[in-house]
Amino acid sequence: MDNPTTGKERKTRLCKECNVDRAFHETKSRRLRLKLEHSQLRVAQLEDEISKLREAIRIKEWKAASSVRPRYPIQNLPNELWREIFRLATYIDGPAFSIENGGDSCREWTLSSTTRRSIPLICRHWHTVGLEFLYERIVIQDPDQLRLLCDTLDSLESHRLYHTLRWIQGVELAIGPILGDTTLFLYRIHEFFLTRLPQDQITLLGIELLNLEAYRGHSLESTFYKSVEPMVSNILRRHSCIQTLHFPAMMPRVSLEVVVGGREHGGD
């Protein structure tokens, strides 16, 4: 026969709704909570692993992209900014053979010229923009330079030749006493190069007689003056936009004044 007290305790532990021992529910609930905590912990571990995988994928993609593209977007700069950068890098104030730029040694022009020749060799993008500065200032010091320049221009197709000639803004001639036939040299410069330039384009023109003392009393001195004056006069008529003239060897021996488009140009 059951103990009355035990029967009362059993009734107390029974669930009123399902008539099941409450200890069973508590055990079941505890197991479910443990499973939930375990699942949450596993989810957190999986999320951490996913985050690490995403970071690894991002690093691999970045390394793959950097192997075929520049690390920095410098190549994406517009051409206008490149032109401004190259203009500052190649800037030279005044004629190549002016006293301020080193005289006969043309120190500043040597630096500028080296930079102008180097820029187009860096990459394809710089080549396209850098050619403008390579041809912007033409300084001819001997017949070989003139020949190479003319050969280069002759090798260009018509549309490329047009754009190349349009880039030329300044022309300077440096003539030394080693030249035997100054008249022929000046004639070739004028006929094979200067006459090909579009009208009203040149803004700087200079003619320098290097080692001037070696000319004194030599027949080449008078030949030079007689040859260069008509050539310069013709250039000034065709290019009324010239802003800088540099003829130190001619002044005051030759008085060169030509009125072009209502403006008076004199040798400086």
Coordinates of C-alpha atoms in Angstrom, one line a residue:
M1 CA 0.0 0.0 0.0
D2 CA 1.4 3.4 -1.1
N3 CA 2.5 5.9 1.4
P4 CA -0.1 8.8 1.5
T5 CA 2.8 11.3 1.7
T6 CA 4.6 9.8 -1.3
G7 CA 1.5 10.0 -3.3
K8 CA 1.0 13.7 -2.5
E9 CA 4.7 14.5 -3.5
R10 CA 4.2 12.6 -6.8
K11 CA 1.1 14.6 -7.6
T12 CA 3.0 17.8 -6.8
R13 CA 5.7 16.9 -9.3
L14 CA 3.2 16.1 -12.1
C15 CA 2.5 18.8 -14.7
K16 CA -1.1 20.0 -14.5
E17 CA -1.4 20.3 -18.2
C18 CA 0.1 17.0 -19.5
N19 CA 0.2 15.0 -16.3
V20 CA 3.9 14.3 -16.8
D21 CA 6.6 14.4 -14.2
R22 CA 8.1 18.0 -14.2
A23 CA 11.6 16.5 -13.8
F24 CA 11.3 15.1 -17.3
H25 CA 10.4 18.5 -18.7
E26 CA 13.3 20.1 -16.9
T27 CA 15.7 17.5 -18.2
K28 CA 14.4 17.9 -21.7
S29 CA 14.6 21.7 -21.5
R30 CA 18.2 21.5 -20.1
R31 CA 19.3 19.3 -23.0
L32 CA 17.7 21.6 -25.6
R33 CA 19.4 24.6 -24.0
L34 CA 22.7 22.8 -24.3
K35 CA 22.1 22.0 -27.9
L36 CA 21.1 25.6 -28.6
E37 CA 24.3 26.9 -27.0
H38 CA 26.4 24.4 -28.9
S39 CA 24.7 25.5 -32.2
Q40 CA 25.3 29.1 -31.5
L41 CA 28.9 28.4 -30.7
R42 CA 29.2 26.5 -34.0
V43 CA 27.6 29.3 -35.9
A44 CA 30.1 31.8 -34.5
Q45 CA 33.0 29.5 -35.5
L46 CA 31.6 29.1 -39.0
E47 CA 31.2 32.9 -39.3
D48 CA 34.8 33.4 -38.2
E49 CA 36.0 30.9 -40.8
I50 CA 33.9 32.5 -43.5
S51 CA 35.4 35.9 -42.6
K52 CA 38.9 34.5 -42.9
L53 CA 38.2 32.9 -46.2
R54 CA 36.8 36.2 -47.6
E55 CA 39.9 38.0 -46.5
A56 CA 42.1 35.4 -48.1
I57 CA 40.1 35.7 -51.4
R58 CA 40.4 39.5 -51.3
I59 CA 44.2 39.3 -50.8
K60 CA 44.6 36.8 -53.7
E61 CA 42.4 39.0 -56.0
W62 CA 44.4 42.1 -55.1
K63 CA 47.7 40.3 -55.7
A64 CA 46.5 39.0 -59.1
A65 CA 45.3 42.5 -60.1
S66 CA 48.5 44.2 -59.0
S67 CA 50.6 41.8 -61.2
V68 CA 48.9 43.1 -64.4
R69 CA 47.9 46.7 -63.4
P70 CA 49.8 49.5 -61.7
R71 CA 49.5 49.4 -57.9
Y72 CA 48.5 53.0 -57.9
P73 CA 46.1 54.6 -60.3
I74 CA 48.7 57.1 -61.6
Q75 CA 48.2 55.9 -65.2
N76 CA 44.6 57.0 -64.9
L77 CA 45.4 60.6 -64.8
P78 CA 44.0 62.6 -67.7
N79 CA 46.3 63.8 -70.4
E80 CA 45.8 67.4 -69.4
L81 CA 47.5 66.7 -66.0
W82 CA 50.3 64.8 -67.6
R83 CA 50.9 67.7 -70.0
E84 CA 51.2 70.1 -67.0
I85 CA 53.6 67.8 -65.2
F86 CA 55.8 67.3 -68.3
R87 CA 55.7 71.1 -68.9
L88 CA 57.1 71.8 -65.5
A89 CA 59.7 69.0 -65.9
T90 CA 61.0 70.3 -69.2
Y91 CA 60.6 74.0 -68.5
I92 CA 63.4 76.3 -69.6
D93 CA 63.2 80.1 -69.3
G94 CA 64.3 81.7 -72.5
P95 CA 66.5 80.6 -75.4
A96 CA 68.8 77.5 -75.0
F97 CA 72.0 79.5 -75.5
S98 CA 71.1 82.6 -73.4
I99 CA 73.6 83.7 -70.7
E100 CA 71.0 82.8 -68.0
N101 CA 70.9 79.2 -69.3
G102 CA 74.6 78.7 -69.4
G103 CA 75.7 80.4 -72.7
D104 CA 77.5 78.2 -75.1
S105 CA 77.4 75.3 -72.7
C106 CA 73.5 75.5 -72.8
R107 CA 73.4 73.8 -69.4
E108 CA 69.7 74.3 -68.7
W109 CA 68.8 73.2 -72.2
T110 CA 70.8 70.0 -71.9
L111 CA 68.8 69.0 -68.8
S112 CA 65.5 69.9 -70.4
S113 CA 66.4 68.1 -73.7
T114 CA 67.4 64.9 -71.8
T115 CA 64.1 64.9 -70.0
R116 CA 62.2 65.5 -73.2
R117 CA 63.9 62.5 -74.8
S118 CA 63.4 60.3 -71.8
I119 CA 59.6 60.8 -71.2
P120 CA 58.4 59.1 -74.4
L121 CA 60.5 56.0 -73.5
I122 CA 58.8 55.3 -70.1
C123 CA 55.6 53.7 -71.3
R124 CA 53.1 53.8 -74.1
H125 CA 50.8 56.3 -72.4
W126 CA 53.7 58.7 -71.7
H127 CA 55.0 58.2 -75.3
T128 CA 51.8 59.6 -76.7
V129 CA 51.8 62.7 -74.6
G130 CA 55.6 63.1 -74.3
L131 CA 56.2 63.4 -78.1
E132 CA 54.6 66.9 -77.9
F133 CA 57.4 68.1 -75.7
L134 CA 60.1 66.3 -77.7
Y135 CA 59.2 68.4 -80.7
E136 CA 58.1 71.6 -78.8
R137 CA 61.6 73.1 -79.0
I138 CA 63.9 72.3 -81.9
V139 CA 67.6 73.1 -81.4
I140 CA 69.9 72.4 -84.3
Q141 CA 73.6 72.5 -83.8
D142 CA 75.1 70.6 -86.8
P143 CA 74.1 69.3 -90.3
D144 CA 73.6 65.7 -89.0
Q145 CA 70.9 66.8 -86.6
L146 CA 69.2 68.6 -89.4
R147 CA 69.4 65.5 -91.7
L148 CA 68.0 63.2 -89.0
L149 CA 65.2 65.6 -88.2
C150 CA 64.2 65.9 -91.9
D151 CA 64.4 62.1 -92.3
T152 CA 62.1 61.6 -89.3
L153 CA 59.6 64.1 -90.7
D154 CA 59.7 62.5 -94.1
S155 CA 59.0 59.1 -92.7
L156 CA 55.7 60.2 -91.0
E157 CA 52.3 59.7 -92.6
S158 CA 50.5 62.9 -93.6
H159 CA 48.2 63.1 -90.6
R160 CA 51.0 62.4 -88.1
L161 CA 53.3 64.9 -89.9
Y162 CA 50.6 67.5 -89.6
H163 CA 50.3 67.0 -85.8
T164 CA 54.1 66.8 -85.3
L165 CA 54.7 70.1 -87.1
R166 CA 52.0 71.7 -85.0
W167 CA 53.8 70.8 -81.8
I168 CA 56.9 72.9 -82.8
Q169 CA 56.8 76.2 -80.9
G170 CA 60.5 77.3 -80.9
V171 CA 63.4 76.9 -83.3
E172 CA 67.0 77.7 -82.4
L173 CA 70.1 77.4 -84.6
A174 CA 73.6 77.1 -83.1
I175 CA 76.3 77.6 -85.7
G176 CA 80.0 76.9 -85.0
P177 CA 83.1 77.8 -86.9
I178 CA 83.7 74.1 -87.8
L179 CA 81.0 74.5 -90.5
G180 CA 82.7 75.0 -93.9
D181 CA 79.7 76.1 -95.8
T182 CA 77.5 78.2 -93.6
T183 CA 75.4 79.5 -96.5
L184 CA 74.5 75.9 -97.6
F185 CA 73.7 74.9 -94.0
L186 CA 71.3 77.9 -93.5
Y187 CA 69.7 77.3 -96.9
R188 CA 69.0 73.6 -96.0
I189 CA 67.5 74.6 -92.6
H190 CA 65.2 77.1 -94.3
E191 CA 64.1 75.1 -97.3
F192 CA 63.9 71.6 -95.8
F193 CA 62.6 72.5 -92.4
L194 CA 61.4 76.0 -91.6
T195 CA 59.3 76.3 -94.7
R196 CA 57.3 73.2 -93.7
L197 CA 56.1 74.7 -90.5
P198 CA 52.5 76.0 -90.5
Q199 CA 52.2 79.8 -90.7
D200 CA 52.0 81.9 -87.6
Q201 CA 53.1 79.2 -85.2
I202 CA 56.6 79.8 -83.9
T203 CA 56.8 81.9 -80.7
L204 CA 60.6 81.7 -80.2
L205 CA 63.4 82.1 -82.8
G206 CA 67.1 82.1 -82.0
I207 CA 70.3 82.1 -84.0
E208 CA 73.5 81.7 -82.0
L209 CA 77.1 82.0 -83.4
L210 CA 79.1 79.7 -81.1
N211 CA 82.8 80.6 -80.4
L212 CA 82.2 84.0 -81.9
E213 CA 85.9 85.0 -81.4
A214 CA 87.0 82.3 -83.9
Y215 CA 85.0 84.1 -86.6
R216 CA 86.6 87.5 -86.1
G217 CA 88.3 88.5 -89.3
H218 CA 87.3 85.3 -91.0
S219 CA 85.4 85.2 -94.3
L220 CA 82.7 83.1 -92.5
E221 CA 81.8 86.1 -90.4
S222 CA 80.5 88.1 -93.3
T223 CA 79.0 85.1 -95.0
F224 CA 77.0 84.3 -91.9
Y225 CA 75.6 87.8 -91.7
K226 CA 74.7 88.0 -95.4
S227 CA 73.0 84.5 -95.2
V228 CA 71.0 84.8 -92.1
E229 CA 69.4 88.2 -92.5
P230 CA 67.1 87.4 -95.4
M231 CA 66.2 84.0 -93.8
V232 CA 65.2 85.7 -90.5
S233 CA 63.2 88.4 -92.4
N234 CA 61.3 85.7 -94.2
I235 CA 60.6 83.8 -91.0
L236 CA 59.3 87.0 -89.3
R237 CA 56.9 87.6 -92.1
R238 CA 55.5 84.1 -91.9
H239 CA 55.3 84.0 -88.1
S240 CA 53.9 87.2 -86.7
C241 CA 53.2 85.6 -83.3
I242 CA 57.0 85.4 -82.4
Q243 CA 57.4 86.6 -78.9
T244 CA 61.2 85.9 -78.3
L245 CA 64.1 86.7 -80.7
H246 CA 67.6 85.8 -79.8
F247 CA 70.4 87.1 -82.2
P248 CA 73.3 88.1 -79.9
A249 CA 75.9 87.5 -82.7
M250 CA 74.1 89.8 -85.1
M251 CA 73.7 92.8 -82.9
P252 CA 74.8 95.6 -83.4
R253 CA 76.6 94.4 -86.6
V254 CA 73.3 93.9 -88.4
S255 CA 70.3 96.1 -88.0
L256 CA 67.4 93.7 -88.4
E257 CA 64.0 95.3 -88.1
V258 CA 60.9 93.8 -89.9
V259 CA 57.4 95.1 -89.4
V260 CA 55.0 92.1 -89.4
G261 CA 51.3 92.6 -88.9
G262 CA 51.7 96.0 -87.5
R263 CA 54.3 94.9 -84.9
E264 CA 58.0 95.7 -85.0
H265 CA 60.5 92.9 -84.2
G266 CA 64.1 93.7 -83.4
G267 CA 67.0 91.4 -82.6
D268 CA 67.6 90.8 -78.9

